[in-house]
PDB file of C-alpha atoms in Angstrom:
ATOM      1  CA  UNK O   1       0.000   0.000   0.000  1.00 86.00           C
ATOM      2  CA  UNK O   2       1.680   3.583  -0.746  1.00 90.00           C
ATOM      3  CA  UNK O   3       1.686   5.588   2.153  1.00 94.00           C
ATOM      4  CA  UNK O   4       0.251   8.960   2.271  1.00 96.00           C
ATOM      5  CA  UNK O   5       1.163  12.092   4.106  1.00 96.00           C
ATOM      6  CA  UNK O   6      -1.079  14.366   4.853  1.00 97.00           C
ATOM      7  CA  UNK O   7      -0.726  18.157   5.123  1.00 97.00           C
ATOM      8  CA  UNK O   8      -2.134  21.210   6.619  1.00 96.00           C
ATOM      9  CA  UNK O   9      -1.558  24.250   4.498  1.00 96.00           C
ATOM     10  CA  UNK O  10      -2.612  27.791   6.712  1.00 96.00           C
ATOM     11  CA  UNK O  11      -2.814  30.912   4.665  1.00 95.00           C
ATOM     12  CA  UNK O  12      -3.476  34.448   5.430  1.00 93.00           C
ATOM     13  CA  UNK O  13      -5.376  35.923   2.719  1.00 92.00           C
ATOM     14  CA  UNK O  14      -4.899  39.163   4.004  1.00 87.00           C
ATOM     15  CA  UNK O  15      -1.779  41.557   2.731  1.00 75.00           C
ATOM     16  CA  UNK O  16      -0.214  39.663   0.199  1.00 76.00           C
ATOM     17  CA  UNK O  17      -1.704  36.300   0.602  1.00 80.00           C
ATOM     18  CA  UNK O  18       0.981  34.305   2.197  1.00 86.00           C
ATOM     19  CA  UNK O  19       1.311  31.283   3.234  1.00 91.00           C
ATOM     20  CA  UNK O  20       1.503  31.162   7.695  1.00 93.00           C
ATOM     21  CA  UNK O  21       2.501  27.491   8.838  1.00 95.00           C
ATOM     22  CA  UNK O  22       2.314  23.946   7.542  1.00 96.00           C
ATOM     23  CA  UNK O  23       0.968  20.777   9.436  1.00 95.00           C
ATOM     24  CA  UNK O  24       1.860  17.594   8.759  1.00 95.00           C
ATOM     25  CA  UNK O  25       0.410  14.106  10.386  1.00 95.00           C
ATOM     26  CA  UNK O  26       0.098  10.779   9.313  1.00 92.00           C
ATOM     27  CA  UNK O  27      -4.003  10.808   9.521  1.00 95.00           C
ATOM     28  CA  UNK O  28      -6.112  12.911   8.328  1.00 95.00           C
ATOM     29  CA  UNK O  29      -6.966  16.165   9.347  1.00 94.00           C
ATOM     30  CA  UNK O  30     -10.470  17.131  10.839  1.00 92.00           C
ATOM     31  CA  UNK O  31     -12.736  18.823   8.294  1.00 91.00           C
ATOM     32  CA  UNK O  32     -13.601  22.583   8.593  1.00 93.00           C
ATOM     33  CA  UNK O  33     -15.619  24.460   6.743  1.00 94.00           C
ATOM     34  CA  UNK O  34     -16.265  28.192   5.343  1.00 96.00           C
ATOM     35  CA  UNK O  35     -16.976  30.461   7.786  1.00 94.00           C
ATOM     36  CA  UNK O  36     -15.871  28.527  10.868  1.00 93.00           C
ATOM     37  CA  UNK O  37     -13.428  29.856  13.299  1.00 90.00           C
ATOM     38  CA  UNK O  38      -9.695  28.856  13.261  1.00 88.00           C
ATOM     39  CA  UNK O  39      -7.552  29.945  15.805  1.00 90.00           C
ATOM     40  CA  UNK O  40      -3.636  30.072  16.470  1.00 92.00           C
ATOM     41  CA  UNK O  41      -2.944  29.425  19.451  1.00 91.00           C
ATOM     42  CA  UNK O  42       1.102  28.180  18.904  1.00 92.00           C
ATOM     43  CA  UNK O  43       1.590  26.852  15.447  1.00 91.00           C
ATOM     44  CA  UNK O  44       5.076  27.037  14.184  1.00 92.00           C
ATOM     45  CA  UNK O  45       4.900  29.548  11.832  1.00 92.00           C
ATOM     46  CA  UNK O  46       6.713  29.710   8.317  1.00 94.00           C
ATOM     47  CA  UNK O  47       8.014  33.438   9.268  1.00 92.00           C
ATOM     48  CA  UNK O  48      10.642  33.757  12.278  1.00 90.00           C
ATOM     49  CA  UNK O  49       9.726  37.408  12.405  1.00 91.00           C
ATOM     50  CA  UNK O  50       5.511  36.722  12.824  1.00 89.00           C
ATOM     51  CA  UNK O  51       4.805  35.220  16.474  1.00 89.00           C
ATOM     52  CA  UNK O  52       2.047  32.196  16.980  1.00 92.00           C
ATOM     53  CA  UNK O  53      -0.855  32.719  19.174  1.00 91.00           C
ATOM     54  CA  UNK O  54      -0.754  31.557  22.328  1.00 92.00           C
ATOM     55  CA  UNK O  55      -3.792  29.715  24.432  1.00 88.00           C
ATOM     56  CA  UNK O  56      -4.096  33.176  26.793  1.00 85.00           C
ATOM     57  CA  UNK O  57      -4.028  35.466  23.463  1.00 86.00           C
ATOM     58  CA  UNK O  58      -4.842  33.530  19.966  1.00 88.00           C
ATOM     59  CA  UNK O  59      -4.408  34.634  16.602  1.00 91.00           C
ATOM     60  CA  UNK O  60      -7.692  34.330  15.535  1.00 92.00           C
ATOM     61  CA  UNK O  61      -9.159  33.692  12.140  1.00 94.00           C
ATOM     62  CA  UNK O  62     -12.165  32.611  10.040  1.00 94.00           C
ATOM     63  CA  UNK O  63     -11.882  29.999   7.171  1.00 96.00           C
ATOM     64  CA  UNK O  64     -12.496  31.687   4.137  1.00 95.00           C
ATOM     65  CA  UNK O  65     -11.833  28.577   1.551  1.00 95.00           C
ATOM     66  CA  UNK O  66     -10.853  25.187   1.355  1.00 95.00           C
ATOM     67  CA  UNK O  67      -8.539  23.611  -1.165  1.00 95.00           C
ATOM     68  CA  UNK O  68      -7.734  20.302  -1.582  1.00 95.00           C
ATOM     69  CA  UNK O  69      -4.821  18.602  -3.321  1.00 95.00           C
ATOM     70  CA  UNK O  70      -3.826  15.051  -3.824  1.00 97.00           C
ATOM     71  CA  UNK O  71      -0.714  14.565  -5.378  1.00 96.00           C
ATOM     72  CA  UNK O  72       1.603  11.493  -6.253  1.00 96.00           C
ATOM     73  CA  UNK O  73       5.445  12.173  -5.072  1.00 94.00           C
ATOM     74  CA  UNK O  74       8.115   9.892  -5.107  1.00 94.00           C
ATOM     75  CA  UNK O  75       6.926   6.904  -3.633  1.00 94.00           C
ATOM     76  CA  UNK O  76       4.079   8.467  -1.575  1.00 95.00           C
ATOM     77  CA  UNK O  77       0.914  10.384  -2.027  1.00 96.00           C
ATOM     78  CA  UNK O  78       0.389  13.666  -0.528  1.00 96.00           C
ATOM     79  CA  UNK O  79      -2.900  14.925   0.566  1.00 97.00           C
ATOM     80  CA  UNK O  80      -2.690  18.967   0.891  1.00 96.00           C
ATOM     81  CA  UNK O  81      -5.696  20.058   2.901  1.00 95.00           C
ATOM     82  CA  UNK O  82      -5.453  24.341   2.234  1.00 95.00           C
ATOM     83  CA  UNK O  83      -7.161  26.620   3.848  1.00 96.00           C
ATOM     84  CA  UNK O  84      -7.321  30.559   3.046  1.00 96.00           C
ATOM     85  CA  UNK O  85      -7.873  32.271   6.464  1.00 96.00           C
ATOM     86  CA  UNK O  86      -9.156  35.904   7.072  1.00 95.00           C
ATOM     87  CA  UNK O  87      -8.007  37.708  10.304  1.00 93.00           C
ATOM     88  CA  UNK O  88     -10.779  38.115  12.950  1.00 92.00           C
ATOM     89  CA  UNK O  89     -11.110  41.083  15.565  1.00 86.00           C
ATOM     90  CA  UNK O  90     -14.378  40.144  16.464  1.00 76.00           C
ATOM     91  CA  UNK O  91     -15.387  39.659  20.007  1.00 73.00           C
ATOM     92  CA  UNK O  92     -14.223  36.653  22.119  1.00 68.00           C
ATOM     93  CA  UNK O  93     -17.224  33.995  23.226  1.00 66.00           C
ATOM     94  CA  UNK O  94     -17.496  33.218  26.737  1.00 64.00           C
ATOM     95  CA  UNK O  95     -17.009  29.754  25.722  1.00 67.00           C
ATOM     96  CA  UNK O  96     -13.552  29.966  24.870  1.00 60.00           C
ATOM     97  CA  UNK O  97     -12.268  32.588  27.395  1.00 61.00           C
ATOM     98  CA  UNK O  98     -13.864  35.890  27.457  1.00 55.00           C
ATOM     99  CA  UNK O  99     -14.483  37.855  30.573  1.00 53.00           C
TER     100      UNK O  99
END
């Protein structure tokens, strides 16, 4: 059986569209869709110079698009799971911290 790798691409579709951090794992990631919330609360980013979230302050986004990629390479397959995400400033739910 080939083995497959799959990948979490995070991009900021803000400023010039870049891409933020990559996640890889050997499952599958959980499905998200447009509109939901996505925070960063300590991925290693791509950028030295732009700090993660943390859990007492996240960087906190809403998925904005989904892309997904399968690719053959080498002697695996890759399964990119890309998501565009758009900055929130909104307010903070009770449920996840607020005071």
């Amino acid at each position: 059986m080939t083995p497959i790798e799959y990948r979490l691409e995070l991009y900021d579709t803000s400023g010039r569209h870049r891409p933020i951090a990559v996640l890889t794992a050997a499952g599958p990631f959980t499905p998200v869709s447009v509109g939901d919330r996505f925070d960063d609360e300590g991925w290693p980013r791509l950028d030295a110079n732009d700090p993660p979230g943390a859990p007492t302050s996240p960087r906190r986004y809403t998925v904005h698009s989904v892309k997904h990629v399968v690719i053959q390479q080498g002697d695996r397959i890759v399964a990119r799971y890309c998501l565009n995400l758009t900055p929130f400033d909104g307010e903070r739910s009770p449920v996840w911290g607020a005071e």
